[in-house]
Amino acid sequence: MSQKAEAGDACVLVADRGAVRVLTLNRPRRRNAIDLELRVVLAERIEEAMADAEVRVIVLTGAGGVFCSGGDISTMSRQSAERTRPRAEAAQRIVRAIWSGPKPVLAAVEGFAFGAGAALALACDQVVAASDATFNPTFTRVGLAGDLGVFWSLRRRAGLAAARRLLMLPRAVGGAEAVQMGLADVLAEPGAALETALADAERLAAGPPLALAAIKELLVEGPSDPYEVLAREVDNQVRLFDTDDFAEGVAAFHERRPPIFHGR
């Protein structure tokens, strides 16, 4: 894995493994708690990866054996709406970058994913959890309701009843239960979440970028009208049938070889 040039104390580390960009939350002494700087830098790094033609998949993880312990409460205090709104919108910028970008984003969760950390993981397209990882949407313990898209992603993953209970009565959910509930997608051995996520990321990186982007867009936006879904599916197929990637996929099928997609 090649490490891109970053300061040793950067709050987000950037490394490339082929076409996979790994972004590591790097505040291990604070268990990667999210302060204002981390919000801004992480959003910038995700946006940069989405715009980089050499990157096809993004993996989020945390340094020091912890994904993210949530918002950094040491930087929080009662304040006016005028001061709070920019901070809150900086957090939402991260999720907007994940959801609106065309590239799959995977979370590799070791240790804690609490509060905003849980919400960050759930916002990703796929969540790989170590068996000893712990998810807990702890927002109400400090008198907050939740952000970073948790009201959309938790409900979509676990259902309304489970989302309501977890948000109102937060509790620790281990890795195996997280997979069972739908909070996570893949269970990994302790310490192996990143490598497991990278294995899936490399498979995705070899896939057709335009088709994956179309899948992600429709799943994220998810029209509630089933007939609108049918219409959107037609639009996607019409567009994708006239691409080099589709022609390559058909040719590779006939030639009995793996396809090589270029995103055009």
PDB file of C-alpha atoms in Angstrom:
ATOM      1  CA  MET A   1       0.000   0.000   0.000  1.00  0.00           C
ATOM      2  CA  SER A   2       1.496   3.329  -1.027  1.00  0.00           C
ATOM      3  CA  GLN A   3       1.253   6.179   1.471  1.00  0.00           C
ATOM      4  CA  LYS A   4       0.573   9.585  -0.005  1.00  0.00           C
ATOM      5  CA  ALA A   5       2.503  12.546   1.345  1.00  0.00           C
ATOM      6  CA  GLU A   6       0.924  13.622   4.618  1.00  0.00           C
ATOM      7  CA  ALA A   7       2.167  15.308   7.780  1.00  0.00           C
ATOM      8  CA  GLY A   8       2.875  12.851  10.566  1.00  0.00           C
ATOM      9  CA  ASP A   9       0.217  14.440  12.741  1.00  0.00           C
ATOM     10  CA  ALA A  10      -2.442  14.677   9.998  1.00  0.00           C
ATOM     11  CA  CYS A  11      -5.895  13.909  11.367  1.00  0.00           C
ATOM     12  CA  VAL A  12      -6.697  11.869   8.234  1.00  0.00           C
ATOM     13  CA  LEU A  13      -4.060   9.608   6.686  1.00  0.00           C
ATOM     14  CA  VAL A  14      -4.258   8.824   2.981  1.00  0.00           C
ATOM     15  CA  ALA A  15      -2.917   5.660   1.375  1.00  0.00           C
ATOM     16  CA  ASP A  16      -3.513   3.964  -1.973  1.00  0.00           C
ATOM     17  CA  ARG A  17      -3.678   0.257  -2.682  1.00  0.00           C
ATOM     18  CA  GLY A  18      -3.996   0.178  -6.429  1.00  0.00           C
ATOM     19  CA  ALA A  19      -7.297   1.858  -7.263  1.00  0.00           C
ATOM     20  CA  VAL A  20      -8.472   1.739  -3.623  1.00  0.00           C
ATOM     21  CA  ARG A  21      -8.029   4.881  -1.514  1.00  0.00           C
ATOM     22  CA  VAL A  22      -7.772   4.193   2.239  1.00  0.00           C
ATOM     23  CA  LEU A  23      -8.636   7.112   4.517  1.00  0.00           C
ATOM     24  CA  THR A  24      -7.667   6.582   8.160  1.00  0.00           C
ATOM     25  CA  LEU A  25      -9.055   8.706  10.971  1.00  0.00           C
ATOM     26  CA  ASN A  26      -5.885   9.532  12.882  1.00  0.00           C
ATOM     27  CA  ARG A  27      -6.573  10.846  16.374  1.00  0.00           C
ATOM     28  CA  PRO A  28      -5.768   7.651  18.294  1.00  0.00           C
ATOM     29  CA  ARG A  29      -5.171   9.422  21.599  1.00  0.00           C
ATOM     30  CA  ARG A  30      -8.778  10.651  21.401  1.00  0.00           C
ATOM     31  CA  ARG A  31     -10.002   7.308  19.992  1.00  0.00           C
ATOM     32  CA  ASN A  32     -10.456   9.136  16.684  1.00  0.00           C
ATOM     33  CA  ALA A  33     -13.151  11.394  18.118  1.00  0.00           C
ATOM     34  CA  ILE A  34     -14.445  13.876  15.550  1.00  0.00           C
ATOM     35  CA  ASP A  35     -13.516  17.498  16.215  1.00  0.00           C
ATOM     36  CA  LEU A  36     -14.080  20.386  13.815  1.00  0.00           C
ATOM     37  CA  GLU A  37     -10.747  19.898  12.031  1.00  0.00           C
ATOM     38  CA  LEU A  38     -11.430  16.222  11.402  1.00  0.00           C
ATOM     39  CA  ARG A  39     -14.889  17.013  10.019  1.00  0.00           C
ATOM     40  CA  VAL A  40     -13.477  19.430   7.486  1.00  0.00           C
ATOM     41  CA  VAL A  41     -10.423  17.393   6.503  1.00  0.00           C
ATOM     42  CA  LEU A  42     -12.310  14.107   6.150  1.00  0.00           C
ATOM     43  CA  ALA A  43     -14.891  15.737   3.888  1.00  0.00           C
ATOM     44  CA  GLU A  44     -12.105  17.227   1.776  1.00  0.00           C
ATOM     45  CA  ARG A  45     -10.299  13.892   1.476  1.00  0.00           C
ATOM     46  CA  ILE A  46     -13.472  12.057   0.439  1.00  0.00           C
ATOM     47  CA  GLU A  47     -14.266  14.739  -2.132  1.00  0.00           C
ATOM     48  CA  GLU A  48     -10.711  14.542  -3.487  1.00  0.00           C
ATOM     49  CA  ALA A  49     -10.943  10.765  -3.785  1.00  0.00           C
ATOM     50  CA  MET A  50     -14.288  11.007  -5.573  1.00  0.00           C
ATOM     51  CA  ALA A  51     -12.717  13.418  -8.078  1.00  0.00           C
ATOM     52  CA  ASP A  52      -9.513  11.422  -8.608  1.00  0.00           C
ATOM     53  CA  ALA A  53      -9.725   9.394 -11.826  1.00  0.00           C
ATOM     54  CA  GLU A  54      -7.190   6.890 -10.462  1.00  0.00           C
ATOM     55  CA  VAL A  55      -9.415   6.025  -7.480  1.00  0.00           C
ATOM     56  CA  ARG A  56     -12.350   3.654  -7.868  1.00  0.00           C
ATOM     57  CA  VAL A  57     -13.206   2.711  -4.276  1.00  0.00           C
ATOM     58  CA  ILE A  58     -12.775   4.392  -0.879  1.00  0.00           C
ATOM     59  CA  VAL A  59     -12.250   2.625   2.449  1.00  0.00           C
ATOM     60  CA  LEU A  60     -12.669   4.447   5.777  1.00  0.00           C
ATOM     61  CA  THR A  61     -10.976   3.116   8.894  1.00  0.00           C
ATOM     62  CA  GLY A  62      -9.494   4.328  12.170  1.00  0.00           C
ATOM     63  CA  ALA A  63      -6.028   4.332  13.702  1.00  0.00           C
ATOM     64  CA  GLY A  64      -5.134   2.565  16.912  1.00  0.00           C
ATOM     65  CA  GLY A  65      -7.651  -0.262  16.706  1.00  0.00           C
ATOM     66  CA  VAL A  66     -10.670   2.041  17.018  1.00  0.00           C
ATOM     67  CA  PHE A  67     -12.936   3.234  14.229  1.00  0.00           C
ATOM     68  CA  CYS A  68     -14.375   6.351  15.876  1.00  0.00           C
ATOM     69  CA  SER A  69     -15.596   7.056  19.403  1.00  0.00           C
ATOM     70  CA  GLY A  70     -17.991   9.772  18.231  1.00  0.00           C
ATOM     71  CA  GLY A  71     -17.927  13.541  18.469  1.00  0.00           C
ATOM     72  CA  ASP A  72     -15.123  15.012  20.565  1.00  0.00           C
ATOM     73  CA  ILE A  73     -17.059  16.101  23.641  1.00  0.00           C
ATOM     74  CA  SER A  74     -13.994  17.919  24.988  1.00  0.00           C
ATOM     75  CA  THR A  75     -14.511  20.485  22.200  1.00  0.00           C
ATOM     76  CA  MET A  76     -18.247  20.918  22.860  1.00  0.00           C
ATOM     77  CA  SER A  77     -20.086  23.402  25.046  1.00  0.00           C
ATOM     78  CA  ARG A  78     -23.405  25.195  25.037  1.00  0.00           C
ATOM     79  CA  GLN A  79     -23.425  27.803  22.293  1.00  0.00           C
ATOM     80  CA  SER A  80     -25.694  29.812  20.045  1.00  0.00           C
ATOM     81  CA  ALA A  81     -27.336  28.533  16.876  1.00  0.00           C
ATOM     82  CA  GLU A  82     -25.115  30.869  14.847  1.00  0.00           C
ATOM     83  CA  ARG A  83     -22.005  29.099  16.140  1.00  0.00           C
ATOM     84  CA  THR A  84     -23.445  25.596  16.047  1.00  0.00           C
ATOM     85  CA  ARG A  85     -24.788  25.573  12.492  1.00  0.00           C
ATOM     86  CA  PRO A  86     -21.391  25.731  10.709  1.00  0.00           C
ATOM     87  CA  ARG A  87     -20.116  22.892  12.920  1.00  0.00           C
ATOM     88  CA  ALA A  88     -23.181  20.756  12.218  1.00  0.00           C
ATOM     89  CA  GLU A  89     -23.072  21.473   8.495  1.00  0.00           C
ATOM     90  CA  ALA A  90     -19.376  20.513   8.403  1.00  0.00           C
ATOM     91  CA  ALA A  91     -20.360  17.085   9.720  1.00  0.00           C
ATOM     92  CA  GLN A  92     -23.107  16.723   7.134  1.00  0.00           C
ATOM     93  CA  ARG A  93     -20.635  17.605   4.377  1.00  0.00           C
ATOM     94  CA  ILE A  94     -18.889  14.280   5.068  1.00  0.00           C
ATOM     95  CA  VAL A  95     -22.054  12.293   4.483  1.00  0.00           C
ATOM     96  CA  ARG A  96     -23.037  14.345   1.451  1.00  0.00           C
ATOM     97  CA  ALA A  97     -19.644  13.497  -0.051  1.00  0.00           C
ATOM     98  CA  ILE A  98     -20.202   9.784   0.606  1.00  0.00           C
ATOM     99  CA  TRP A  99     -23.763   9.679  -0.692  1.00  0.00           C
ATOM    100  CA  SER A 100     -23.424  11.987  -3.691  1.00  0.00           C
ATOM    101  CA  GLY A 101     -20.107  10.617  -4.948  1.00  0.00           C
ATOM    102  CA  PRO A 102     -20.153   7.913  -7.645  1.00  0.00           C
ATOM    103  CA  LYS A 103     -17.619   5.602  -5.985  1.00  0.00           C
ATOM    104  CA  PRO A 104     -18.383   2.896  -3.393  1.00  0.00           C
ATOM    105  CA  VAL A 105     -17.330   3.728   0.168  1.00  0.00           C
ATOM    106  CA  LEU A 106     -16.607   0.950   2.662  1.00  0.00           C
ATOM    107  CA  ALA A 107     -16.149   1.244   6.415  1.00  0.00           C
ATOM    108  CA  ALA A 108     -13.716  -1.096   8.198  1.00  0.00           C
ATOM    109  CA  VAL A 109     -14.763  -1.037  11.849  1.00  0.00           C
ATOM    110  CA  GLU A 110     -12.546  -2.195  14.690  1.00  0.00           C
ATOM    111  CA  GLY A 111     -13.167  -1.322  18.323  1.00  0.00           C
ATOM    112  CA  PHE A 112     -15.689   1.430  18.975  1.00  0.00           C
ATOM    113  CA  ALA A 113     -18.117   3.037  16.557  1.00  0.00           C
ATOM    114  CA  PHE A 114     -20.033   5.277  18.963  1.00  0.00           C
ATOM    115  CA  GLY A 115     -22.333   8.223  18.343  1.00  0.00           C
ATOM    116  CA  ALA A 116     -21.141  10.103  15.280  1.00  0.00           C
ATOM    117  CA  GLY A 117     -18.700   7.252  14.641  1.00  0.00           C
ATOM    118  CA  ALA A 118     -21.568   4.792  14.338  1.00  0.00           C
ATOM    119  CA  ALA A 119     -23.422   7.199  12.064  1.00  0.00           C
ATOM    120  CA  LEU A 120     -20.320   7.623   9.886  1.00  0.00           C
ATOM    121  CA  ALA A 121     -19.941   3.884   9.454  1.00  0.00           C
ATOM    122  CA  LEU A 122     -23.641   3.368   8.705  1.00  0.00           C
ATOM    123  CA  ALA A 123     -23.514   6.080   6.017  1.00  0.00           C
ATOM    124  CA  CYS A 124     -21.105   3.963   3.964  1.00  0.00           C
ATOM    125  CA  ASP A 125     -22.162   1.634   1.163  1.00  0.00           C
ATOM    126  CA  GLN A 126     -20.757  -1.386   2.975  1.00  0.00           C
ATOM    127  CA  VAL A 127     -19.715  -1.934   6.587  1.00  0.00           C
ATOM    128  CA  VAL A 128     -17.176  -4.585   7.589  1.00  0.00           C
ATOM    129  CA  ALA A 129     -17.146  -5.134  11.343  1.00  0.00           C
ATOM    130  CA  ALA A 130     -14.675  -7.063  13.453  1.00  0.00           C
ATOM    131  CA  SER A 131     -16.414  -9.576  15.683  1.00  0.00           C
ATOM    132  CA  ASP A 132     -15.263  -7.641  18.753  1.00  0.00           C
ATOM    133  CA  ALA A 133     -16.325  -4.247  17.377  1.00  0.00           C
ATOM    134  CA  THR A 134     -19.061  -2.314  19.178  1.00  0.00           C
ATOM    135  CA  PHE A 135     -21.678  -0.006  17.649  1.00  0.00           C
ATOM    136  CA  ASN A 136     -23.632   2.380  19.850  1.00  0.00           C
ATOM    137  CA  PRO A 137     -25.579   5.503  18.719  1.00  0.00           C
ATOM    138  CA  THR A 138     -24.991   7.315  21.990  1.00  0.00           C
ATOM    139  CA  PHE A 139     -26.284  10.775  21.012  1.00  0.00           C
ATOM    140  CA  THR A 140     -28.963  11.058  23.709  1.00  0.00           C
ATOM    141  CA  ARG A 141     -26.407  10.534  26.464  1.00  0.00           C
ATOM    142  CA  VAL A 142     -25.257  14.103  25.898  1.00  0.00           C
ATOM    143  CA  GLY A 143     -28.736  15.432  25.144  1.00  0.00           C
ATOM    144  CA  LEU A 144     -28.499  15.297  21.358  1.00  0.00           C
ATOM    145  CA  ALA A 145     -30.642  13.509  18.767  1.00  0.00           C
ATOM    146  CA  GLY A 146     -28.081  12.552  16.118  1.00  0.00           C
ATOM    147  CA  ASP A 147     -26.580  13.682  12.830  1.00  0.00           C
ATOM    148  CA  LEU A 148     -24.266  12.439  10.064  1.00  0.00           C
ATOM    149  CA  GLY A 149     -27.288  10.945   8.331  1.00  0.00           C
ATOM    150  CA  VAL A 150     -28.157   8.515  11.115  1.00  0.00           C
ATOM    151  CA  PHE A 151     -31.911   9.041  10.732  1.00  0.00           C
ATOM    152  CA  TRP A 152     -31.708   7.876   7.122  1.00  0.00           C
ATOM    153  CA  SER A 153     -29.032   5.211   7.288  1.00  0.00           C
ATOM    154  CA  LEU A 154     -30.011   3.506  10.551  1.00  0.00           C
ATOM    155  CA  ARG A 155     -33.641   3.249   9.504  1.00  0.00           C
ATOM    156  CA  ARG A 156     -32.711   1.948   6.064  1.00  0.00           C
ATOM    157  CA  ARG A 157     -30.364  -0.651   7.527  1.00  0.00           C
ATOM    158  CA  ALA A 158     -32.213  -1.876  10.605  1.00  0.00           C
ATOM    159  CA  GLY A 159     -35.819  -0.796  10.070  1.00  0.00           C
ATOM    160  CA  LEU A 160     -37.913   1.867  11.779  1.00  0.00           C
ATOM    161  CA  ALA A 161     -38.607  -0.006  15.021  1.00  0.00           C
ATOM    162  CA  ALA A 162     -34.964  -0.916  15.639  1.00  0.00           C
ATOM    163  CA  ALA A 163     -33.790   2.578  14.669  1.00  0.00           C
ATOM    164  CA  ARG A 164     -36.268   4.186  17.056  1.00  0.00           C
ATOM    165  CA  ARG A 165     -35.213   1.965  19.941  1.00  0.00           C
ATOM    166  CA  LEU A 166     -31.466   2.345  19.343  1.00  0.00           C
ATOM    167  CA  LEU A 167     -31.692   6.123  19.065  1.00  0.00           C
ATOM    168  CA  MET A 168     -33.988   6.555  22.069  1.00  0.00           C
ATOM    169  CA  LEU A 169     -32.452   3.811  24.234  1.00  0.00           C
ATOM    170  CA  PRO A 170     -28.845   3.504  23.062  1.00  0.00           C
ATOM    171  CA  ARG A 171     -27.026   0.257  23.798  1.00  0.00           C
ATOM    172  CA  ALA A 172     -23.884  -1.507  22.724  1.00  0.00           C
ATOM    173  CA  VAL A 173     -24.275  -3.802  19.712  1.00  0.00           C
ATOM    174  CA  GLY A 174     -21.444  -6.247  19.066  1.00  0.00           C
ATOM    175  CA  GLY A 175     -20.120  -7.129  15.644  1.00  0.00           C
ATOM    176  CA  ALA A 176     -22.059 -10.362  15.167  1.00  0.00           C
ATOM    177  CA  GLU A 177     -25.341  -8.788  16.266  1.00  0.00           C
ATOM    178  CA  ALA A 178     -24.613  -5.763  14.074  1.00  0.00           C
ATOM    179  CA  VAL A 179     -24.451  -8.033  11.038  1.00  0.00           C
ATOM    180  CA  GLN A 180     -27.610  -9.838  12.121  1.00  0.00           C
ATOM    181  CA  MET A 181     -29.461  -6.514  12.507  1.00  0.00           C
ATOM    182  CA  GLY A 182     -28.155  -5.079   9.246  1.00  0.00           C
ATOM    183  CA  LEU A 183     -25.959  -2.408  10.838  1.00  0.00           C
ATOM    184  CA  ALA A 184     -22.960  -4.149   9.272  1.00  0.00           C
ATOM    185  CA  ASP A 185     -22.688  -6.301   6.165  1.00  0.00           C
ATOM    186  CA  VAL A 186     -19.647  -8.499   6.745  1.00  0.00           C
ATOM    187  CA  LEU A 187     -18.138  -9.982   9.908  1.00  0.00           C
ATOM    188  CA  ALA A 188     -14.353 -10.188  10.200  1.00  0.00           C
ATOM    189  CA  GLU A 189     -11.965 -11.670  12.711  1.00  0.00           C
ATOM    190  CA  PRO A 190     -10.615  -9.230  15.326  1.00  0.00           C
ATOM    191  CA  GLY A 191      -7.950  -7.075  13.729  1.00  0.00           C
ATOM    192  CA  ALA A 192      -8.903  -8.162  10.209  1.00  0.00           C
ATOM    193  CA  ALA A 193     -11.645  -5.659   9.352  1.00  0.00           C
ATOM    194  CA  LEU A 194      -9.423  -3.545   7.112  1.00  0.00           C
ATOM    195  CA  GLU A 195      -7.996  -6.470   5.160  1.00  0.00           C
ATOM    196  CA  THR A 196     -11.485  -7.930   4.745  1.00  0.00           C
ATOM    197  CA  ALA A 197     -12.786  -4.589   3.523  1.00  0.00           C
ATOM    198  CA  LEU A 198      -9.847  -4.234   1.155  1.00  0.00           C
ATOM    199  CA  ALA A 199     -10.592  -7.634  -0.375  1.00  0.00           C
ATOM    200  CA  ASP A 200     -14.115  -6.472  -1.232  1.00  0.00           C
ATOM    201  CA  ALA A 201     -12.816  -3.057  -2.291  1.00  0.00           C
ATOM    202  CA  GLU A 202     -10.422  -4.639  -4.764  1.00  0.00           C
ATOM    203  CA  ARG A 203     -13.262  -6.668  -6.265  1.00  0.00           C
ATOM    204  CA  LEU A 204     -15.305  -3.484  -6.596  1.00  0.00           C
ATOM    205  CA  ALA A 205     -12.338  -1.642  -8.113  1.00  0.00           C
ATOM    206  CA  ALA A 206     -12.238  -4.269 -10.864  1.00  0.00           C
ATOM    207  CA  GLY A 207     -15.940  -3.788 -11.554  1.00  0.00           C
ATOM    208  CA  PRO A 208     -17.648  -1.431 -14.028  1.00  0.00           C
ATOM    209  CA  PRO A 209     -17.452   2.083 -12.528  1.00  0.00           C
ATOM    210  CA  LEU A 210     -20.394   3.506 -14.470  1.00  0.00           C
ATOM    211  CA  ALA A 211     -22.700   0.649 -13.518  1.00  0.00           C
ATOM    212  CA  LEU A 212     -21.612   0.800  -9.857  1.00  0.00           C
ATOM    213  CA  ALA A 213     -22.243   4.551  -9.819  1.00  0.00           C
ATOM    214  CA  ALA A 214     -25.729   4.004 -11.252  1.00  0.00           C
ATOM    215  CA  ILE A 215     -26.476   1.339  -8.644  1.00  0.00           C
ATOM    216  CA  LYS A 216     -25.264   3.577  -5.833  1.00  0.00           C
ATOM    217  CA  GLU A 217     -27.232   6.586  -7.068  1.00  0.00           C
ATOM    218  CA  LEU A 218     -30.509   4.715  -7.311  1.00  0.00           C
ATOM    219  CA  LEU A 219     -30.074   2.999  -3.944  1.00  0.00           C
ATOM    220  CA  VAL A 220     -29.175   6.273  -2.209  1.00  0.00           C
ATOM    221  CA  GLU A 221     -31.925   8.366  -3.766  1.00  0.00           C
ATOM    222  CA  GLY A 222     -34.380   5.467  -3.663  1.00  0.00           C
ATOM    223  CA  PRO A 223     -37.653   6.847  -5.106  1.00  0.00           C
ATOM    224  CA  SER A 224     -40.600   5.748  -2.974  1.00  0.00           C
ATOM    225  CA  ASP A 225     -42.821   5.290  -6.041  1.00  0.00           C
ATOM    226  CA  PRO A 226     -42.120   1.786  -7.446  1.00  0.00           C
ATOM    227  CA  TYR A 227     -43.065   2.919 -10.951  1.00  0.00           C
ATOM    228  CA  GLU A 228     -40.512   5.719 -10.759  1.00  0.00           C
ATOM    229  CA  VAL A 229     -37.953   3.047  -9.878  1.00  0.00           C
ATOM    230  CA  LEU A 230     -38.913   1.166 -13.059  1.00  0.00           C
ATOM    231  CA  ALA A 231     -38.439   4.323 -15.111  1.00  0.00           C
ATOM    232  CA  ARG A 232     -35.066   5.064 -13.520  1.00  0.00           C
ATOM    233  CA  GLU A 233     -33.914   1.503 -14.168  1.00  0.00           C
ATOM    234  CA  VAL A 234     -34.753   1.936 -17.858  1.00  0.00           C
ATOM    235  CA  ASP A 235     -32.840   5.230 -17.994  1.00  0.00           C
ATOM    236  CA  ASN A 236     -29.777   3.570 -16.493  1.00  0.00           C
ATOM    237  CA  GLN A 237     -29.888   0.576 -18.830  1.00  0.00           C
ATOM    238  CA  VAL A 238     -30.334   2.782 -21.898  1.00  0.00           C
ATOM    239  CA  ARG A 239     -27.282   4.830 -20.909  1.00  0.00           C
ATOM    240  CA  LEU A 240     -25.105   1.856 -19.923  1.00  0.00           C
ATOM    241  CA  PHE A 241     -25.841  -0.181 -23.059  1.00  0.00           C
ATOM    242  CA  ASP A 242     -24.035   2.516 -25.061  1.00  0.00           C
ATOM    243  CA  THR A 243     -20.732   2.390 -23.144  1.00  0.00           C
ATOM    244  CA  ASP A 244     -17.306   0.868 -23.754  1.00  0.00           C
ATOM    245  CA  ASP A 245     -17.620  -0.986 -20.448  1.00  0.00           C
ATOM    246  CA  PHE A 246     -20.748  -2.821 -21.595  1.00  0.00           C
ATOM    247  CA  ALA A 247     -19.103  -3.762 -24.890  1.00  0.00           C
ATOM    248  CA  GLU A 248     -16.049  -4.981 -22.986  1.00  0.00           C
ATOM    249  CA  GLY A 249     -18.190  -7.024 -20.603  1.00  0.00           C
ATOM    250  CA  VAL A 250     -19.974  -8.763 -23.469  1.00  0.00           C
ATOM    251  CA  ALA A 251     -16.710  -9.387 -25.327  1.00  0.00           C
ATOM    252  CA  ALA A 252     -15.071 -10.799 -22.191  1.00  0.00           C
ATOM    253  CA  PHE A 253     -18.030 -13.104 -21.642  1.00  0.00           C
ATOM    254  CA  HIS A 254     -17.771 -14.524 -25.133  1.00  0.00           C
ATOM    255  CA  GLU A 255     -13.981 -14.801 -24.891  1.00  0.00           C
ATOM    256  CA  ARG A 256     -14.198 -16.431 -21.451  1.00  0.00           C
ATOM    257  CA  ARG A 257     -11.848 -13.982 -19.764  1.00  0.00           C
ATOM    258  CA  PRO A 258     -12.159 -11.416 -16.954  1.00  0.00           C
ATOM    259  CA  PRO A 259     -13.410  -8.050 -18.205  1.00  0.00           C
ATOM    260  CA  ILE A 260     -11.245  -4.946 -17.907  1.00  0.00           C
ATOM    261  CA  PHE A 261     -13.433  -1.902 -17.268  1.00  0.00           C
ATOM    262  CA  HIS A 262     -12.323   1.700 -17.794  1.00  0.00           C
ATOM    263  CA  GLY A 263     -15.365   3.704 -16.746  1.00  0.00           C
ATOM    264  CA  ARG A 264     -16.330   4.936 -20.175  1.00  0.00           C
TER     265      ARG A 264
END
